[in-house]
Amino acid sequence: MSTPVGPYTPIVRAGEWLVSSGQIGLKDGAIVTGGIDGELRQAIANLEALLVAEGASLADVVKTTVFLRHMSDYAPMNATYVECFGDHRPARSAVGVAELPLGALVEIEAWARVP
C-alpha cells in the first residue's frame, strides 16, 4: 500500500461500511506509466489492497466515484474499469476535475459494505 500524500486516513471502517479515500495510480512513491489505463489499474490495485487489509474485496464495493482530469478519457476509463471490476457493477459517478494530486490523470474512491 502507498503512503498517503496528505493528512488523511486511506480507509475508515464505520460499522458495516468501509470508506476509502481517493486512490491514484501511485506505486513506490511515483505515478505509474501507461496513461489512463496504467494509472487506473494501479489506483484500483491500491484500493483493493486497502479493502483486503480490512477483510473485504472489490466485490464488496457498492459505490465508486471516479475523478478524471480529462473527460475525453471517459471511454478508456470505462474499458479498464470493467476489466478490473469484472461483472460486478457498483453504483458510480464520474466527475471531470481541473487537477488531481501529483498530476494524476484519474482518482477513484469507494464505499464497501462488509456485514
Short mmCIF file of N, CA and C in Angstrom, two decimals:
data_model
loop_
_atom_site.label_atom_id
_atom_site.label_comp_id
_atom_site.label_asym_id
_atom_site.label_seq_id
_atom_site.Cartn_x
_atom_site.Cartn_y
_atom_site.Cartn_z
N MET A 1 0.84 -1.19 0.00
CA MET A 1 0.00 0.00 0.00
C MET A 1 0.88 1.24 0.00
N SER A 2 0.39 2.27 -0.66
CA SER A 2 1.12 3.52 -0.73
C SER A 2 0.88 4.36 0.51
N THR A 3 1.86 5.17 0.83
CA THR A 3 1.73 6.13 1.92
C THR A 3 0.84 7.28 1.44
N PRO A 4 -0.10 7.72 2.27
CA PRO A 4 -0.96 8.84 1.86
C PRO A 4 -0.14 10.08 1.50
N VAL A 5 -0.62 10.85 0.54
CA VAL A 5 0.08 12.06 0.14
C VAL A 5 -0.46 13.29 0.87
N GLY A 6 -1.29 13.08 1.89
CA GLY A 6 -1.85 14.18 2.66
C GLY A 6 -2.26 13.70 4.04
N PRO A 7 -2.82 14.62 4.84
CA PRO A 7 -3.21 14.28 6.21
C PRO A 7 -4.60 13.63 6.27
N TYR A 8 -4.68 12.38 5.85
CA TYR A 8 -5.95 11.65 5.86
C TYR A 8 -5.69 10.17 6.09
N THR A 9 -6.74 9.46 6.41
CA THR A 9 -6.67 8.01 6.59
C THR A 9 -7.13 7.35 5.29
N PRO A 10 -6.35 6.42 4.74
CA PRO A 10 -6.70 5.83 3.45
C PRO A 10 -8.03 5.06 3.43
N ILE A 11 -8.39 4.42 4.55
CA ILE A 11 -9.65 3.70 4.62
C ILE A 11 -10.15 3.74 6.06
N VAL A 12 -11.46 3.93 6.21
CA VAL A 12 -12.06 4.04 7.53
C VAL A 12 -13.24 3.07 7.61
N ARG A 13 -13.33 2.36 8.73
CA ARG A 13 -14.47 1.48 8.98
C ARG A 13 -15.48 2.26 9.81
N ALA A 14 -16.74 2.21 9.37
CA ALA A 14 -17.86 2.82 10.10
C ALA A 14 -18.96 1.77 10.17
N GLY A 15 -18.94 0.95 11.23
CA GLY A 15 -19.90 -0.15 11.33
C GLY A 15 -19.66 -1.17 10.22
N GLU A 16 -20.68 -1.40 9.40
CA GLU A 16 -20.57 -2.35 8.27
C GLU A 16 -19.89 -1.75 7.05
N TRP A 17 -19.57 -0.49 7.11
CA TRP A 17 -19.08 0.22 5.93
C TRP A 17 -17.59 0.46 5.99
N LEU A 18 -16.96 0.36 4.82
CA LEU A 18 -15.58 0.80 4.61
C LEU A 18 -15.64 1.95 3.62
N VAL A 19 -15.01 3.05 3.97
CA VAL A 19 -14.99 4.22 3.10
C VAL A 19 -13.53 4.51 2.78
N SER A 20 -13.21 4.47 1.49
CA SER A 20 -11.82 4.73 1.10
C SER A 20 -11.64 6.17 0.68
N SER A 21 -10.46 6.68 0.96
CA SER A 21 -10.05 7.95 0.41
C SER A 21 -9.72 7.73 -1.06
N GLY A 22 -9.61 8.79 -1.81
CA GLY A 22 -9.29 8.66 -3.23
C GLY A 22 -7.93 8.01 -3.44
N GLN A 23 -7.89 7.08 -4.37
CA GLN A 23 -6.66 6.38 -4.71
C GLN A 23 -6.23 6.77 -6.12
N ILE A 24 -4.96 7.09 -6.25
CA ILE A 24 -4.40 7.41 -7.56
C ILE A 24 -3.44 6.30 -7.97
N GLY A 25 -2.92 6.38 -9.16
CA GLY A 25 -2.02 5.35 -9.68
C GLY A 25 -0.61 5.49 -9.15
N LEU A 26 -0.48 5.47 -7.85
CA LEU A 26 0.80 5.67 -7.18
C LEU A 26 1.39 4.32 -6.79
N LYS A 27 2.66 4.12 -7.15
CA LYS A 27 3.39 2.91 -6.77
C LYS A 27 4.83 3.30 -6.49
N ASP A 28 5.34 2.86 -5.36
CA ASP A 28 6.71 3.17 -4.98
C ASP A 28 6.98 4.68 -5.01
N GLY A 29 5.98 5.45 -4.60
CA GLY A 29 6.15 6.90 -4.46
C GLY A 29 6.02 7.71 -5.74
N ALA A 30 5.67 7.07 -6.86
CA ALA A 30 5.55 7.79 -8.12
C ALA A 30 4.33 7.33 -8.89
N ILE A 31 3.81 8.22 -9.73
CA ILE A 31 2.70 7.86 -10.62
C ILE A 31 3.22 6.85 -11.64
N VAL A 32 2.48 5.78 -11.85
CA VAL A 32 2.88 4.75 -12.81
C VAL A 32 2.75 5.28 -14.24
N THR A 33 3.41 4.61 -15.16
CA THR A 33 3.31 4.95 -16.57
C THR A 33 2.10 4.21 -17.16
N GLY A 34 1.78 4.53 -18.39
CA GLY A 34 0.70 3.82 -19.08
C GLY A 34 -0.56 4.63 -19.23
N GLY A 35 -0.49 5.94 -18.96
CA GLY A 35 -1.65 6.79 -19.17
C GLY A 35 -2.83 6.41 -18.30
N ILE A 36 -4.02 6.70 -18.79
CA ILE A 36 -5.24 6.46 -18.02
C ILE A 36 -5.38 4.98 -17.65
N ASP A 37 -5.05 4.07 -18.56
CA ASP A 37 -5.16 2.64 -18.30
C ASP A 37 -4.22 2.23 -17.17
N GLY A 38 -2.96 2.56 -17.28
CA GLY A 38 -1.98 2.18 -16.26
C GLY A 38 -2.30 2.80 -14.90
N GLU A 39 -2.67 4.07 -14.91
CA GLU A 39 -2.97 4.75 -13.65
C GLU A 39 -4.22 4.19 -12.98
N LEU A 40 -5.27 3.93 -13.76
CA LEU A 40 -6.49 3.40 -13.16
C LEU A 40 -6.27 1.98 -12.64
N ARG A 41 -5.55 1.16 -13.39
CA ARG A 41 -5.25 -0.19 -12.91
C ARG A 41 -4.52 -0.14 -11.57
N GLN A 42 -3.54 0.75 -11.45
CA GLN A 42 -2.79 0.86 -10.20
C GLN A 42 -3.66 1.44 -9.09
N ALA A 43 -4.48 2.43 -9.41
CA ALA A 43 -5.38 3.01 -8.41
C ALA A 43 -6.34 1.96 -7.87
N ILE A 44 -6.88 1.12 -8.75
CA ILE A 44 -7.79 0.06 -8.31
C ILE A 44 -7.02 -1.00 -7.52
N ALA A 45 -5.79 -1.29 -7.91
CA ALA A 45 -4.96 -2.22 -7.13
C ALA A 45 -4.71 -1.66 -5.73
N ASN A 46 -4.47 -0.37 -5.64
CA ASN A 46 -4.27 0.27 -4.34
C ASN A 46 -5.55 0.18 -3.51
N LEU A 47 -6.70 0.45 -4.15
CA LEU A 47 -7.98 0.33 -3.48
C LEU A 47 -8.20 -1.10 -2.98
N GLU A 48 -7.93 -2.06 -3.85
CA GLU A 48 -8.12 -3.46 -3.49
C GLU A 48 -7.25 -3.85 -2.30
N ALA A 49 -6.01 -3.37 -2.26
CA ALA A 49 -5.11 -3.68 -1.14
C ALA A 49 -5.68 -3.12 0.17
N LEU A 50 -6.25 -1.92 0.13
CA LEU A 50 -6.87 -1.35 1.32
C LEU A 50 -8.05 -2.20 1.78
N LEU A 51 -8.88 -2.62 0.83
CA LEU A 51 -10.04 -3.44 1.16
C LEU A 51 -9.62 -4.78 1.76
N VAL A 52 -8.67 -5.45 1.13
CA VAL A 52 -8.20 -6.75 1.60
C VAL A 52 -7.65 -6.64 3.03
N ALA A 53 -6.94 -5.57 3.32
CA ALA A 53 -6.40 -5.37 4.67
C ALA A 53 -7.51 -5.27 5.71
N GLU A 54 -8.73 -4.94 5.26
CA GLU A 54 -9.88 -4.82 6.16
C GLU A 54 -10.83 -6.01 6.04
N GLY A 55 -10.40 -7.07 5.35
CA GLY A 55 -11.21 -8.27 5.21
C GLY A 55 -12.29 -8.17 4.15
N ALA A 56 -12.11 -7.30 3.18
CA ALA A 56 -13.10 -7.09 2.11
C ALA A 56 -12.43 -7.30 0.75
N SER A 57 -13.22 -7.09 -0.30
CA SER A 57 -12.70 -7.21 -1.67
C SER A 57 -13.44 -6.23 -2.57
N LEU A 58 -13.04 -6.18 -3.82
CA LEU A 58 -13.73 -5.32 -4.78
C LEU A 58 -15.19 -5.73 -4.93
N ALA A 59 -15.49 -7.00 -4.70
CA ALA A 59 -16.87 -7.48 -4.81
C ALA A 59 -17.78 -6.87 -3.74
N ASP A 60 -17.20 -6.32 -2.68
CA ASP A 60 -17.98 -5.70 -1.62
C ASP A 60 -18.25 -4.21 -1.88
N VAL A 61 -17.65 -3.67 -2.91
CA VAL A 61 -17.82 -2.25 -3.23
C VAL A 61 -19.23 -2.01 -3.75
N VAL A 62 -19.91 -1.02 -3.18
CA VAL A 62 -21.27 -0.69 -3.62
C VAL A 62 -21.33 0.66 -4.34
N LYS A 63 -20.32 1.51 -4.18
CA LYS A 63 -20.33 2.84 -4.82
C LYS A 63 -18.91 3.29 -5.04
N THR A 64 -18.64 3.80 -6.23
CA THR A 64 -17.35 4.43 -6.51
C THR A 64 -17.59 5.82 -7.08
N THR A 65 -16.60 6.65 -6.91
CA THR A 65 -16.54 7.93 -7.61
C THR A 65 -15.20 7.97 -8.32
N VAL A 66 -15.23 8.24 -9.61
CA VAL A 66 -14.02 8.33 -10.41
C VAL A 66 -13.85 9.79 -10.81
N PHE A 67 -12.69 10.33 -10.52
CA PHE A 67 -12.36 11.70 -10.88
C PHE A 67 -11.40 11.65 -12.06
N LEU A 68 -11.75 12.34 -13.14
CA LEU A 68 -10.95 12.34 -14.36
C LEU A 68 -10.42 13.74 -14.65
N ARG A 69 -9.14 13.83 -14.94
CA ARG A 69 -8.57 15.13 -15.32
C ARG A 69 -9.04 15.53 -16.71
N HIS A 70 -9.33 14.53 -17.55
CA HIS A 70 -9.81 14.79 -18.90
C HIS A 70 -11.04 13.93 -19.17
N MET A 71 -12.19 14.56 -19.36
CA MET A 71 -13.40 13.78 -19.65
C MET A 71 -13.27 13.00 -20.96
N SER A 72 -12.33 13.38 -21.80
CA SER A 72 -12.09 12.62 -23.03
C SER A 72 -11.52 11.22 -22.70
N ASP A 73 -11.10 10.99 -21.46
CA ASP A 73 -10.64 9.68 -21.02
C ASP A 73 -11.78 8.79 -20.51
N TYR A 74 -13.02 9.27 -20.63
CA TYR A 74 -14.17 8.54 -20.09
C TYR A 74 -14.30 7.14 -20.71
N ALA A 75 -14.24 7.03 -22.02
CA ALA A 75 -14.38 5.72 -22.67
C ALA A 75 -13.24 4.77 -22.31
N PRO A 76 -11.97 5.19 -22.40
CA PRO A 76 -10.91 4.26 -21.99
C PRO A 76 -10.97 3.92 -20.50
N MET A 77 -11.40 4.88 -19.67
CA MET A 77 -11.58 4.59 -18.25
C MET A 77 -12.62 3.49 -18.07
N ASN A 78 -13.74 3.59 -18.79
CA ASN A 78 -14.78 2.58 -18.69
C ASN A 78 -14.25 1.19 -19.04
N ALA A 79 -13.46 1.11 -20.10
CA ALA A 79 -12.92 -0.19 -20.53
C ALA A 79 -12.04 -0.80 -19.44
N THR A 80 -11.16 -0.02 -18.87
CA THR A 80 -10.28 -0.50 -17.81
C THR A 80 -11.08 -0.84 -16.56
N TYR A 81 -12.03 0.00 -16.21
CA TYR A 81 -12.87 -0.20 -15.03
C TYR A 81 -13.61 -1.54 -15.12
N VAL A 82 -14.19 -1.83 -16.30
CA VAL A 82 -14.91 -3.10 -16.50
C VAL A 82 -13.95 -4.28 -16.37
N GLU A 83 -12.77 -4.16 -16.92
CA GLU A 83 -11.78 -5.25 -16.80
C GLU A 83 -11.43 -5.50 -15.34
N CYS A 84 -11.28 -4.44 -14.57
CA CYS A 84 -10.86 -4.58 -13.17
C CYS A 84 -11.99 -5.07 -12.26
N PHE A 85 -13.21 -4.60 -12.50
CA PHE A 85 -14.33 -4.99 -11.65
C PHE A 85 -15.07 -6.22 -12.17
N GLY A 86 -14.79 -6.64 -13.38
CA GLY A 86 -15.46 -7.81 -13.94
C GLY A 86 -16.96 -7.58 -14.07
N ASP A 87 -17.74 -8.58 -13.70
CA ASP A 87 -19.20 -8.48 -13.81
C ASP A 87 -19.83 -7.67 -12.68
N HIS A 88 -19.06 -7.34 -11.66
CA HIS A 88 -19.57 -6.55 -10.54
C HIS A 88 -19.74 -5.09 -10.99
N ARG A 89 -20.89 -4.53 -10.76
CA ARG A 89 -21.19 -3.17 -11.21
C ARG A 89 -21.67 -2.31 -10.05
N PRO A 90 -20.74 -1.74 -9.26
CA PRO A 90 -21.17 -0.83 -8.21
C PRO A 90 -21.81 0.42 -8.82
N ALA A 91 -22.64 1.11 -8.04
CA ALA A 91 -23.10 2.43 -8.47
C ALA A 91 -21.85 3.29 -8.66
N ARG A 92 -21.91 4.24 -9.60
CA ARG A 92 -20.70 5.02 -9.88
C ARG A 92 -21.04 6.40 -10.36
N SER A 93 -20.22 7.34 -9.98
CA SER A 93 -20.23 8.68 -10.55
C SER A 93 -18.87 8.90 -11.18
N ALA A 94 -18.83 9.67 -12.26
CA ALA A 94 -17.57 10.08 -12.87
C ALA A 94 -17.60 11.59 -13.00
N VAL A 95 -16.56 12.23 -12.53
CA VAL A 95 -16.53 13.68 -12.44
C VAL A 95 -15.26 14.20 -13.11
N GLY A 96 -15.39 15.22 -13.93
CA GLY A 96 -14.24 15.88 -14.51
C GLY A 96 -13.72 16.93 -13.54
N VAL A 97 -12.41 16.95 -13.35
CA VAL A 97 -11.79 17.90 -12.42
C VAL A 97 -10.63 18.62 -13.10
N ALA A 98 -10.24 19.75 -12.54
CA ALA A 98 -9.15 20.54 -13.12
C ALA A 98 -7.79 19.92 -12.85
N GLU A 99 -7.60 19.39 -11.65
CA GLU A 99 -6.31 18.81 -11.27
C GLU A 99 -6.53 17.70 -10.26
N LEU A 100 -5.54 16.81 -10.18
CA LEU A 100 -5.53 15.75 -9.18
C LEU A 100 -4.15 15.73 -8.52
N PRO A 101 -4.02 15.13 -7.34
CA PRO A 101 -2.74 15.10 -6.66
C PRO A 101 -1.63 14.50 -7.52
N LEU A 102 -0.46 15.09 -7.42
CA LEU A 102 0.76 14.62 -8.09
C LEU A 102 0.62 14.56 -9.61
N GLY A 103 -0.33 15.31 -10.17
CA GLY A 103 -0.52 15.33 -11.62
C GLY A 103 -1.21 14.09 -12.17
N ALA A 104 -1.87 13.32 -11.30
CA ALA A 104 -2.55 12.10 -11.74
C ALA A 104 -3.63 12.42 -12.77
N LEU A 105 -3.93 11.43 -13.62
CA LEU A 105 -4.99 11.55 -14.61
C LEU A 105 -6.33 11.08 -14.08
N VAL A 106 -6.29 10.21 -13.04
CA VAL A 106 -7.51 9.59 -12.53
C VAL A 106 -7.35 9.31 -11.03
N GLU A 107 -8.47 9.38 -10.33
CA GLU A 107 -8.52 9.04 -8.91
C GLU A 107 -9.84 8.31 -8.68
N ILE A 108 -9.83 7.32 -7.80
CA ILE A 108 -11.05 6.57 -7.50
C ILE A 108 -11.21 6.43 -6.00
N GLU A 109 -12.43 6.65 -5.53
CA GLU A 109 -12.76 6.40 -4.12
C GLU A 109 -13.93 5.43 -4.09
N ALA A 110 -14.13 4.78 -2.95
CA ALA A 110 -15.17 3.75 -2.91
C ALA A 110 -15.77 3.62 -1.52
N TRP A 111 -17.01 3.11 -1.53
CA TRP A 111 -17.70 2.66 -0.32
C TRP A 111 -17.94 1.17 -0.50
N ALA A 112 -17.62 0.41 0.54
CA ALA A 112 -17.86 -1.03 0.52
C ALA A 112 -18.66 -1.41 1.76
N ARG A 113 -19.52 -2.39 1.62
CA ARG A 113 -20.32 -2.89 2.75
C ARG A 113 -19.82 -4.27 3.11
N VAL A 114 -19.46 -4.43 4.38
CA VAL A 114 -18.94 -5.68 4.88
C VAL A 114 -19.73 -6.04 6.14
N PRO A 115 -20.85 -6.77 5.98
CA PRO A 115 -21.68 -7.09 7.16
C PRO A 115 -20.96 -8.04 8.12
#
